[in-house]
mmCIF file with all atom_site columns, C-alpha atoms in Angstrom:
data_model
loop_
_atom_site.group_PDB
_atom_site.id
_atom_site.type_symbol
_atom_site.label_atom_id
_atom_site.label_alt_id
_atom_site.label_comp_id
_atom_site.label_asym_id
_atom_site.label_entity_id
_atom_site.label_seq_id
_atom_site.pdbx_PDB_ins_code
_atom_site.Cartn_x
_atom_site.Cartn_y
_atom_site.Cartn_z
_atom_site.occupancy
_atom_site.B_iso_or_equiv
_atom_site.pdbx_formal_charge
_atom_site.auth_seq_id
_atom_site.auth_comp_id
_atom_site.auth_asym_id
_atom_site.auth_atom_id
_atom_site.pdbx_PDB_model_num
ATOM 1   C CA . MET A 1 1   ? 0.076   -0.003 0.123   1.00 88.00 ? 1   MET A CA 1
ATOM 2   C CA . ASN A 1 2   ? 1.551   3.441  -1.084  1.00 93.00 ? 2   ASN A CA 1
ATOM 3   C CA . TRP A 1 3   ? 1.493   6.789  1.147   1.00 93.00 ? 3   TRP A CA 1
ATOM 4   C CA . ALA A 1 4   ? -1.511  8.204  -0.725  1.00 92.00 ? 4   ALA A CA 1
ATOM 5   C CA . ASN A 1 5   ? -3.575  5.132  -0.125  1.00 94.00 ? 5   ASN A CA 1
ATOM 6   C CA . ARG A 1 6   ? -2.329  4.930  3.566   1.00 95.00 ? 6   ARG A CA 1
ATOM 7   C CA . LEU A 1 7   ? -3.513  8.584  4.243   1.00 95.00 ? 7   LEU A CA 1
ATOM 8   C CA . THR A 1 8   ? -6.926  7.620  2.641   1.00 95.00 ? 8   THR A CA 1
ATOM 9   C CA . THR A 1 9   ? -7.059  4.530  5.056   1.00 96.00 ? 9   THR A CA 1
ATOM 10  C CA . ALA A 1 10  ? -5.985  6.579  8.007   1.00 97.00 ? 10  ALA A CA 1
ATOM 11  C CA . ARG A 1 11  ? -8.877  9.391  7.318   1.00 97.00 ? 11  ARG A CA 1
ATOM 12  C CA . PHE A 1 12  ? -11.297 6.378  7.451   1.00 97.00 ? 12  PHE A CA 1
ATOM 13  C CA . PHE A 1 13  ? -10.115 5.286  10.992  1.00 98.00 ? 13  PHE A CA 1
ATOM 14  C CA . LEU A 1 14  ? -9.977  8.987  12.004  1.00 98.00 ? 14  LEU A CA 1
ATOM 15  C CA . THR A 1 15  ? -13.649 9.079  11.119  1.00 98.00 ? 15  THR A CA 1
ATOM 16  C CA . ILE A 1 16  ? -14.211 6.402  13.670  1.00 98.00 ? 16  ILE A CA 1
ATOM 17  C CA . ALA A 1 17  ? -12.481 8.346  16.221  1.00 98.00 ? 17  ALA A CA 1
ATOM 18  C CA . PHE A 1 18  ? -13.999 11.306 15.611  1.00 98.00 ? 18  PHE A CA 1
ATOM 19  C CA . VAL A 1 19  ? -17.519 9.729  15.764  1.00 98.00 ? 19  VAL A CA 1
ATOM 20  C CA . VAL A 1 20  ? -16.504 8.317  19.270  1.00 98.00 ? 20  VAL A CA 1
ATOM 21  C CA . ALA A 1 21  ? -15.242 11.802 20.399  1.00 98.00 ? 21  ALA A CA 1
ATOM 22  C CA . MET A 1 22  ? -18.312 13.421 19.260  1.00 97.00 ? 22  MET A CA 1
ATOM 23  C CA . THR A 1 23  ? -20.631 10.824 20.615  1.00 97.00 ? 23  THR A CA 1
ATOM 24  C CA . SER A 1 24  ? -18.771 9.805  23.744  1.00 94.00 ? 24  SER A CA 1
ATOM 25  C CA . GLY A 1 25  ? -19.976 12.551 26.432  1.00 91.00 ? 25  GLY A CA 1
ATOM 26  C CA . TRP A 1 26  ? -16.458 13.117 27.283  1.00 92.00 ? 26  TRP A CA 1
ATOM 27  C CA . GLN A 1 27  ? -15.486 16.140 29.045  1.00 92.00 ? 27  GLN A CA 1
ATOM 28  C CA . GLY A 1 28  ? -13.620 18.093 26.173  1.00 95.00 ? 28  GLY A CA 1
ATOM 29  C CA . GLY A 1 29  ? -15.175 15.565 23.590  1.00 97.00 ? 29  GLY A CA 1
ATOM 30  C CA . HIS A 1 30  ? -16.021 18.114 21.119  1.00 97.00 ? 30  HIS A CA 1
ATOM 31  C CA . THR A 1 31  ? -12.469 19.893 21.051  1.00 97.00 ? 31  THR A CA 1
ATOM 32  C CA . ILE A 1 32  ? -11.063 16.353 20.479  1.00 98.00 ? 32  ILE A CA 1
ATOM 33  C CA . ALA A 1 33  ? -13.350 15.597 17.735  1.00 98.00 ? 33  ALA A CA 1
ATOM 34  C CA . LEU A 1 34  ? -12.611 19.041 16.394  1.00 98.00 ? 34  LEU A CA 1
ATOM 35  C CA . ALA A 1 35  ? -8.610  18.240 16.334  1.00 98.00 ? 35  ALA A CA 1
ATOM 36  C CA . ILE A 1 36  ? -9.424  14.942 14.727  1.00 98.00 ? 36  ILE A CA 1
ATOM 37  C CA . PHE A 1 37  ? -11.840 16.114 12.146  1.00 98.00 ? 37  PHE A CA 1
ATOM 38  C CA . VAL A 1 38  ? -9.141  18.533 10.983  1.00 97.00 ? 38  VAL A CA 1
ATOM 39  C CA . VAL A 1 39  ? -6.407  16.217 10.639  1.00 97.00 ? 39  VAL A CA 1
ATOM 40  C CA . ALA A 1 40  ? -9.129  14.101 8.732   1.00 96.00 ? 40  ALA A CA 1
ATOM 41  C CA . GLY A 1 41  ? -9.518  17.114 6.378   1.00 93.00 ? 41  GLY A CA 1
ATOM 42  C CA . ILE A 1 42  ? -5.764  17.590 6.000   1.00 94.00 ? 42  ILE A CA 1
ATOM 43  C CA . THR A 1 43  ? -5.497  14.204 4.965   1.00 93.00 ? 43  THR A CA 1
ATOM 44  C CA . ASP A 1 44  ? -8.096  14.343 2.507   1.00 88.00 ? 44  ASP A CA 1
ATOM 45  C CA . TYR A 1 45  ? -5.843  17.245 0.642   1.00 88.00 ? 45  TYR A CA 1
ATOM 46  C CA . LEU A 1 46  ? -2.411  15.344 1.284   1.00 93.00 ? 46  LEU A CA 1
ATOM 47  C CA . ASP A 1 47  ? -3.502  12.224 -0.209  1.00 90.00 ? 47  ASP A CA 1
ATOM 48  C CA . GLY A 1 48  ? -4.544  13.500 -3.413  1.00 86.00 ? 48  GLY A CA 1
ATOM 49  C CA . TRP A 1 49  ? -1.434  15.631 -3.483  1.00 90.00 ? 49  TRP A CA 1
ATOM 50  C CA . VAL A 1 50  ? 0.800   12.898 -2.688  1.00 92.00 ? 50  VAL A CA 1
ATOM 51  C CA . ALA A 1 51  ? -0.669  10.693 -5.402  1.00 89.00 ? 51  ALA A CA 1
ATOM 52  C CA . ARG A 1 52  ? -0.419  13.400 -8.100  1.00 89.00 ? 52  ARG A CA 1
ATOM 53  C CA . LYS A 1 53  ? 2.995   14.304 -7.121  1.00 90.00 ? 53  LYS A CA 1
ATOM 54  C CA . PHE A 1 54  ? 4.522   10.921 -6.906  1.00 92.00 ? 54  PHE A CA 1
ATOM 55  C CA . SER A 1 55  ? 2.556   9.330  -9.494  1.00 91.00 ? 55  SER A CA 1
ATOM 56  C CA . MET A 1 56  ? 0.899   6.851  -6.783  1.00 90.00 ? 56  MET A CA 1
ATOM 57  C CA . GLN A 1 57  ? -2.668  6.746  -8.383  1.00 89.00 ? 57  GLN A CA 1
ATOM 58  C CA . THR A 1 58  ? -4.096  3.467  -7.947  1.00 88.00 ? 58  THR A CA 1
ATOM 59  C CA . PRO A 1 59  ? -7.533  1.804  -8.558  1.00 83.00 ? 59  PRO A CA 1
ATOM 60  C CA . PHE A 1 60  ? -7.801  1.494  -4.629  1.00 87.00 ? 60  PHE A CA 1
ATOM 61  C CA . GLY A 1 61  ? -7.308  5.368  -4.492  1.00 86.00 ? 61  GLY A CA 1
ATOM 62  C CA . ALA A 1 62  ? -9.697  6.056  -7.087  1.00 80.00 ? 62  ALA A CA 1
ATOM 63  C CA . LEU A 1 63  ? -12.492 4.263  -5.566  1.00 81.00 ? 63  LEU A CA 1
ATOM 64  C CA . MET A 1 64  ? -11.885 4.851  -1.661  1.00 89.00 ? 64  MET A CA 1
ATOM 65  C CA . ASP A 1 65  ? -10.656 8.451  -1.734  1.00 89.00 ? 65  ASP A CA 1
ATOM 66  C CA . PRO A 1 66  ? -13.989 9.631  -2.538  1.00 85.00 ? 66  PRO A CA 1
ATOM 67  C CA . LEU A 1 67  ? -15.842 7.122  -0.844  1.00 89.00 ? 67  LEU A CA 1
ATOM 68  C CA . VAL A 1 68  ? -13.789 7.840  2.364   1.00 93.00 ? 68  VAL A CA 1
ATOM 69  C CA . ASP A 1 69  ? -14.481 11.594 2.155   1.00 91.00 ? 69  ASP A CA 1
ATOM 70  C CA . LYS A 1 70  ? -18.170 10.584 1.955   1.00 92.00 ? 70  LYS A CA 1
ATOM 71  C CA . ILE A 1 71  ? -18.064 8.733  4.899   1.00 96.00 ? 71  ILE A CA 1
ATOM 72  C CA . MET A 1 72  ? -16.131 11.481 6.887   1.00 96.00 ? 72  MET A CA 1
ATOM 73  C CA . THR A 1 73  ? -18.597 14.255 5.888   1.00 96.00 ? 73  THR A CA 1
ATOM 74  C CA . ALA A 1 74  ? -21.869 12.122 6.178   1.00 97.00 ? 74  ALA A CA 1
ATOM 75  C CA . ALA A 1 75  ? -20.747 10.830 9.732   1.00 98.00 ? 75  ALA A CA 1
ATOM 76  C CA . ALA A 1 76  ? -20.031 14.844 10.795  1.00 98.00 ? 76  ALA A CA 1
ATOM 77  C CA . PHE A 1 77  ? -23.355 16.119 9.672   1.00 98.00 ? 77  PHE A CA 1
ATOM 78  C CA . ILE A 1 78  ? -25.160 13.205 11.129  1.00 98.00 ? 78  ILE A CA 1
ATOM 79  C CA . CYS A 1 79  ? -23.369 13.746 14.499  1.00 98.00 ? 79  CYS A CA 1
ATOM 80  C CA . LEU A 1 80  ? -24.447 17.537 14.252  1.00 97.00 ? 80  LEU A CA 1
ATOM 81  C CA . ILE A 1 81  ? -28.146 16.931 14.202  1.00 97.00 ? 81  ILE A CA 1
ATOM 82  C CA . PRO A 1 82  ? -28.864 15.785 17.749  1.00 96.00 ? 82  PRO A CA 1
ATOM 83  C CA . LEU A 1 83  ? -26.625 18.506 18.879  1.00 94.00 ? 83  LEU A CA 1
ATOM 84  C CA . GLY A 1 84  ? -29.030 20.903 17.151  1.00 93.00 ? 84  GLY A CA 1
ATOM 85  C CA . ALA A 1 85  ? -26.345 22.432 15.074  1.00 93.00 ? 85  ALA A CA 1
ATOM 86  C CA . ILE A 1 86  ? -28.099 21.585 11.648  1.00 95.00 ? 86  ILE A CA 1
ATOM 87  C CA . PRO A 1 87  ? -31.401 20.325 10.724  1.00 96.00 ? 87  PRO A CA 1
ATOM 88  C CA . ALA A 1 88  ? -31.806 16.783 9.667   1.00 97.00 ? 88  ALA A CA 1
ATOM 89  C CA . TRP A 1 89  ? -32.944 17.816 6.112   1.00 97.00 ? 89  TRP A CA 1
ATOM 90  C CA . VAL A 1 90  ? -29.538 19.551 5.447   1.00 97.00 ? 90  VAL A CA 1
ATOM 91  C CA . ALA A 1 91  ? -27.826 15.890 6.320   1.00 97.00 ? 91  ALA A CA 1
ATOM 92  C CA . ILE A 1 92  ? -30.484 14.205 4.174   1.00 98.00 ? 92  ILE A CA 1
ATOM 93  C CA . VAL A 1 93  ? -29.743 16.306 1.263   1.00 97.00 ? 93  VAL A CA 1
ATOM 94  C CA . ILE A 1 94  ? -25.959 16.254 1.460   1.00 97.00 ? 94  ILE A CA 1
ATOM 95  C CA . ILE A 1 95  ? -25.753 12.503 2.200   1.00 97.00 ? 95  ILE A CA 1
ATOM 96  C CA . SER A 1 96  ? -28.629 11.752 -0.711  1.00 97.00 ? 96  SER A CA 1
ATOM 97  C CA . ARG A 1 97  ? -26.507 13.469 -3.212  1.00 96.00 ? 97  ARG A CA 1
ATOM 98  C CA . GLU A 1 98  ? -23.497 11.416 -2.268  1.00 93.00 ? 98  GLU A CA 1
ATOM 99  C CA . PHE A 1 99  ? -25.623 8.255  -2.812  1.00 94.00 ? 99  PHE A CA 1
ATOM 100 C CA . VAL A 1 100 ? -26.972 9.415  -6.267  1.00 95.00 ? 100 VAL A CA 1
ATOM 101 C CA . ILE A 1 101 ? -23.505 10.415 -7.488  1.00 93.00 ? 101 ILE A CA 1
ATOM 102 C CA . THR A 1 102 ? -22.011 7.073  -6.287  1.00 89.00 ? 102 THR A CA 1
ATOM 103 C CA . GLY A 1 103 ? -24.746 5.360  -7.989  1.00 91.00 ? 103 GLY A CA 1
ATOM 104 C CA . LEU A 1 104 ? -24.148 6.947  -11.052 1.00 93.00 ? 104 LEU A CA 1
ATOM 105 C CA . ARG A 1 105 ? -20.418 5.961  -10.930 1.00 88.00 ? 105 ARG A CA 1
ATOM 106 C CA . LEU A 1 106 ? -21.542 2.302  -10.013 1.00 87.00 ? 106 LEU A CA 1
ATOM 107 C CA . LEU A 1 107 ? -23.675 2.449  -13.273 1.00 91.00 ? 107 LEU A CA 1
ATOM 108 C CA . ALA A 1 108 ? -20.859 4.070  -15.381 1.00 90.00 ? 108 ALA A CA 1
ATOM 109 C CA . GLY A 1 109 ? -18.641 1.557  -14.249 1.00 85.00 ? 109 GLY A CA 1
ATOM 110 C CA . SER A 1 110 ? -21.082 -1.221 -15.327 1.00 88.00 ? 110 SER A CA 1
ATOM 111 C CA . GLN A 1 111 ? -20.671 0.065  -18.750 1.00 88.00 ? 111 GLN A CA 1
ATOM 112 C CA . GLY A 1 112 ? -16.979 0.154  -18.734 1.00 87.00 ? 112 GLY A CA 1
ATOM 113 C CA . ARG A 1 113 ? -16.746 4.013  -17.965 1.00 87.00 ? 113 ARG A CA 1
ATOM 114 C CA . VAL A 1 114 ? -15.013 5.854  -15.310 1.00 79.00 ? 114 VAL A CA 1
ATOM 115 C CA . LEU A 1 115 ? -16.246 8.973  -13.969 1.00 81.00 ? 115 LEU A CA 1
ATOM 116 C CA . ALA A 1 116 ? -13.847 11.297 -12.538 1.00 76.00 ? 116 ALA A CA 1
ATOM 117 C CA . ALA A 1 117 ? -14.402 14.002 -9.749  1.00 76.00 ? 117 ALA A CA 1
ATOM 118 C CA . GLU A 1 118 ? -14.730 17.477 -11.166 1.00 84.00 ? 118 GLU A CA 1
ATOM 119 C CA . ALA A 1 119 ? -13.486 20.796 -9.624  1.00 87.00 ? 119 ALA A CA 1
ATOM 120 C CA . ILE A 1 120 ? -17.077 21.840 -8.650  1.00 91.00 ? 120 ILE A CA 1
ATOM 121 C CA . GLY A 1 121 ? -17.371 18.583 -6.526  1.00 88.00 ? 121 GLY A CA 1
ATOM 122 C CA . LYS A 1 122 ? -13.833 19.455 -4.742  1.00 84.00 ? 122 LYS A CA 1
ATOM 123 C CA . HIS A 1 123 ? -15.273 22.927 -3.998  1.00 91.00 ? 123 HIS A CA 1
ATOM 124 C CA . LYS A 1 124 ? -18.384 21.080 -2.807  1.00 94.00 ? 124 LYS A CA 1
ATOM 125 C CA . THR A 1 125 ? -16.398 18.869 -0.422  1.00 90.00 ? 125 THR A CA 1
ATOM 126 C CA . GLY A 1 126 ? -14.379 21.985 0.779   1.00 90.00 ? 126 GLY A CA 1
ATOM 127 C CA . TRP A 1 127 ? -17.288 23.779 1.909   1.00 94.00 ? 127 TRP A CA 1
ATOM 128 C CA . GLN A 1 128 ? -18.746 20.675 3.633   1.00 95.00 ? 128 GLN A CA 1
ATOM 129 C CA . ILE A 1 129 ? -15.641 20.389 5.419   1.00 94.00 ? 129 ILE A CA 1
ATOM 130 C CA . ALA A 1 130 ? -15.264 24.219 6.159   1.00 95.00 ? 130 ALA A CA 1
ATOM 131 C CA . THR A 1 131 ? -19.010 24.009 7.283   1.00 96.00 ? 131 THR A CA 1
ATOM 132 C CA . ILE A 1 132 ? -18.374 21.104 9.704   1.00 97.00 ? 132 ILE A CA 1
ATOM 133 C CA . ILE A 1 133 ? -15.301 22.683 11.286  1.00 96.00 ? 133 ILE A CA 1
ATOM 134 C CA . PHE A 1 134 ? -17.158 25.933 11.625  1.00 95.00 ? 134 PHE A CA 1
ATOM 135 C CA . PHE A 1 135 ? -19.549 24.097 13.959  1.00 95.00 ? 135 PHE A CA 1
ATOM 136 C CA . LEU A 1 136 ? -17.200 22.085 15.692  1.00 96.00 ? 136 LEU A CA 1
ATOM 137 C CA . ILE A 1 137 ? -15.364 25.404 16.323  1.00 93.00 ? 137 ILE A CA 1
ATOM 138 C CA . GLU A 1 138 ? -18.471 26.874 18.057  1.00 90.00 ? 138 GLU A CA 1
ATOM 139 C CA . PHE A 1 139 ? -19.047 23.511 20.266  1.00 92.00 ? 139 PHE A CA 1
ATOM 140 C CA . SER A 1 140 ? -15.640 23.792 21.345  1.00 93.00 ? 140 SER A CA 1
ATOM 141 C CA . VAL A 1 141 ? -15.270 27.121 22.036  1.00 88.00 ? 141 VAL A CA 1
ATOM 142 C CA . ALA A 1 142 ? -18.469 26.491 24.281  1.00 86.00 ? 142 ALA A CA 1
ATOM 143 C CA . GLU A 1 143 ? -16.970 23.437 25.911  1.00 90.00 ? 143 GLU A CA 1
ATOM 144 C CA . LEU A 1 144 ? -13.403 25.311 26.441  1.00 88.00 ? 144 LEU A CA 1
ATOM 145 C CA . PHE A 1 145 ? -15.022 28.502 27.839  1.00 84.00 ? 145 PHE A CA 1
ATOM 146 C CA . PRO A 1 146 ? -18.387 27.825 29.372  1.00 79.00 ? 146 PRO A CA 1
ATOM 147 C CA . HIS A 1 147 ? -18.632 30.992 31.717  1.00 76.00 ? 147 HIS A CA 1
ATOM 148 C CA . LEU A 1 148 ? -17.306 33.432 29.408  1.00 70.00 ? 148 LEU A CA 1
ATOM 149 C CA . GLU A 1 149 ? -20.074 35.980 28.870  1.00 64.00 ? 149 GLU A CA 1
ATOM 150 C CA . GLU A 1 150 ? -17.970 37.637 26.142  1.00 64.00 ? 150 GLU A CA 1
ATOM 151 C CA . ILE A 1 151 ? -18.794 35.261 23.348  1.00 62.00 ? 151 ILE A CA 1
ATOM 152 C CA . LYS A 1 152 ? -22.568 34.834 23.806  1.00 61.00 ? 152 LYS A CA 1
ATOM 153 C CA . LYS A 1 153 ? -22.781 38.732 23.150  1.00 60.00 ? 153 LYS A CA 1
ATOM 154 C CA . TYR A 1 154 ? -21.417 37.877 19.600  1.00 60.00 ? 154 TYR A CA 1
ATOM 155 C CA . ARG A 1 155 ? -24.105 35.057 19.035  1.00 60.00 ? 155 ARG A CA 1
ATOM 156 C CA . PHE A 1 156 ? -25.827 37.057 16.211  1.00 58.00 ? 156 PHE A CA 1
ATOM 157 C CA . VAL A 1 157 ? -22.484 36.773 14.084  1.00 62.00 ? 157 VAL A CA 1
ATOM 158 C CA . SER A 1 158 ? -22.562 33.352 14.726  1.00 79.00 ? 158 SER A CA 1
ATOM 159 C CA . ASP A 1 159 ? -25.972 32.858 13.668  1.00 84.00 ? 159 ASP A CA 1
ATOM 160 C CA . ALA A 1 160 ? -25.618 34.769 10.435  1.00 86.00 ? 160 ALA A CA 1
ATOM 161 C CA . LEU A 1 161 ? -22.091 32.915 9.659   1.00 90.00 ? 161 LEU A CA 1
ATOM 162 C CA . GLU A 1 162 ? -23.993 29.477 10.310  1.00 91.00 ? 162 GLU A CA 1
ATOM 163 C CA . LYS A 1 163 ? -26.582 30.443 7.605   1.00 93.00 ? 163 LYS A CA 1
ATOM 164 C CA . VAL A 1 164 ? -23.937 31.506 5.182   1.00 94.00 ? 164 VAL A CA 1
ATOM 165 C CA . PHE A 1 165 ? -21.828 27.986 5.855   1.00 95.00 ? 165 PHE A CA 1
ATOM 166 C CA . LEU A 1 166 ? -25.312 25.909 5.618   1.00 96.00 ? 166 LEU A CA 1
ATOM 167 C CA . VAL A 1 167 ? -26.314 27.657 2.476   1.00 96.00 ? 167 VAL A CA 1
ATOM 168 C CA . ALA A 1 168 ? -23.090 27.373 0.541   1.00 96.00 ? 168 ALA A CA 1
ATOM 169 C CA . ALA A 1 169 ? -22.857 23.886 1.732   1.00 96.00 ? 169 ALA A CA 1
ATOM 170 C CA . VAL A 1 170 ? -26.334 22.949 0.649   1.00 97.00 ? 170 VAL A CA 1
ATOM 171 C CA . GLY A 1 171 ? -26.425 25.213 -2.489  1.00 97.00 ? 171 GLY A CA 1
ATOM 172 C CA . LEU A 1 172 ? -22.981 23.809 -3.736  1.00 96.00 ? 172 LEU A CA 1
ATOM 173 C CA . THR A 1 173 ? -24.104 20.154 -2.948  1.00 97.00 ? 173 THR A CA 1
ATOM 174 C CA . ILE A 1 174 ? -27.586 20.452 -4.866  1.00 97.00 ? 174 ILE A CA 1
ATOM 175 C CA . TYR A 1 175 ? -25.571 22.466 -7.900  1.00 97.00 ? 175 TYR A CA 1
ATOM 176 C CA . SER A 1 176 ? -22.843 20.183 -8.311  1.00 96.00 ? 176 SER A CA 1
ATOM 177 C CA . GLY A 1 177 ? -25.004 16.866 -8.238  1.00 96.00 ? 177 GLY A CA 1
ATOM 178 C CA . ALA A 1 178 ? -27.302 18.147 -10.558 1.00 96.00 ? 178 ALA A CA 1
ATOM 179 C CA . THR A 1 179 ? -24.745 19.393 -13.064 1.00 95.00 ? 179 THR A CA 1
ATOM 180 C CA . TYR A 1 180 ? -22.852 16.219 -12.653 1.00 94.00 ? 180 TYR A CA 1
ATOM 181 C CA . LEU A 1 181 ? -25.968 14.139 -13.396 1.00 94.00 ? 181 LEU A CA 1
ATOM 182 C CA . TRP A 1 182 ? -26.812 16.487 -16.422 1.00 94.00 ? 182 TRP A CA 1
ATOM 183 C CA . ARG A 1 183 ? -23.483 15.955 -17.858 1.00 93.00 ? 183 ARG A CA 1
ATOM 184 C CA . HIS A 1 184 ? -23.609 12.199 -17.654 1.00 92.00 ? 184 HIS A CA 1
ATOM 185 C CA . ARG A 1 185 ? -27.259 11.903 -18.389 1.00 91.00 ? 185 ARG A CA 1
ATOM 186 C CA . ASP A 1 186 ? -26.534 9.602  -21.431 1.00 92.00 ? 186 ASP A CA 1
ATOM 187 C CA . ILE A 1 187 ? -25.563 7.107  -18.725 1.00 90.00 ? 187 ILE A CA 1
ATOM 188 C CA . ILE A 1 188 ? -28.954 6.931  -16.946 1.00 85.00 ? 188 ILE A CA 1
ATOM 189 C CA . GLN A 1 189 ? -31.090 7.106  -20.237 1.00 76.00 ? 189 GLN A CA 1
ATOM 190 C CA . VAL A 1 190 ? -33.722 3.920  -20.271 1.00 62.00 ? 190 VAL A CA 1
ATOM 191 C CA . ASP A 1 191 ? -34.642 2.438  -23.544 1.00 56.00 ? 191 ASP A CA 1
#
């Protein structure tokens, strides 16, 4: 297994550790989850860079890198629902898009075609990760400084930023999914 694939595999295990930290009820669990998620996000960038820079692209990496990205972001959005950070419909839209595009890629594969990731999909993933990190930072700050009244004064700024991040993440998710489906509509045309 080359280094790019090791980073992808590490991101999968980091996702498991992230979920444990988010759902454990440990003191400092959200801060630990934030640190784990940031490291996982960095590996998302690094595995692709390493694969391209050192010509380490493999079928394993082509399949597992986007799949682990989807697992990581889906797990994070699901963990944010019971905390009241995001409404359930946001996670449903994001996860549904990922299932649909994965299904399209599987269908293309059955026809002997490979559908590569596109730039808009990478931007979508970037916004999703940024959105998750933003919410995790909020939980971490509240956890680390529970009695700091100054933070509460700026809640209106935080509320506005939450909306910006959610609109961008959901908007790019829908747009990237719709354009990807449209561009590859010949794969799903039924006789």
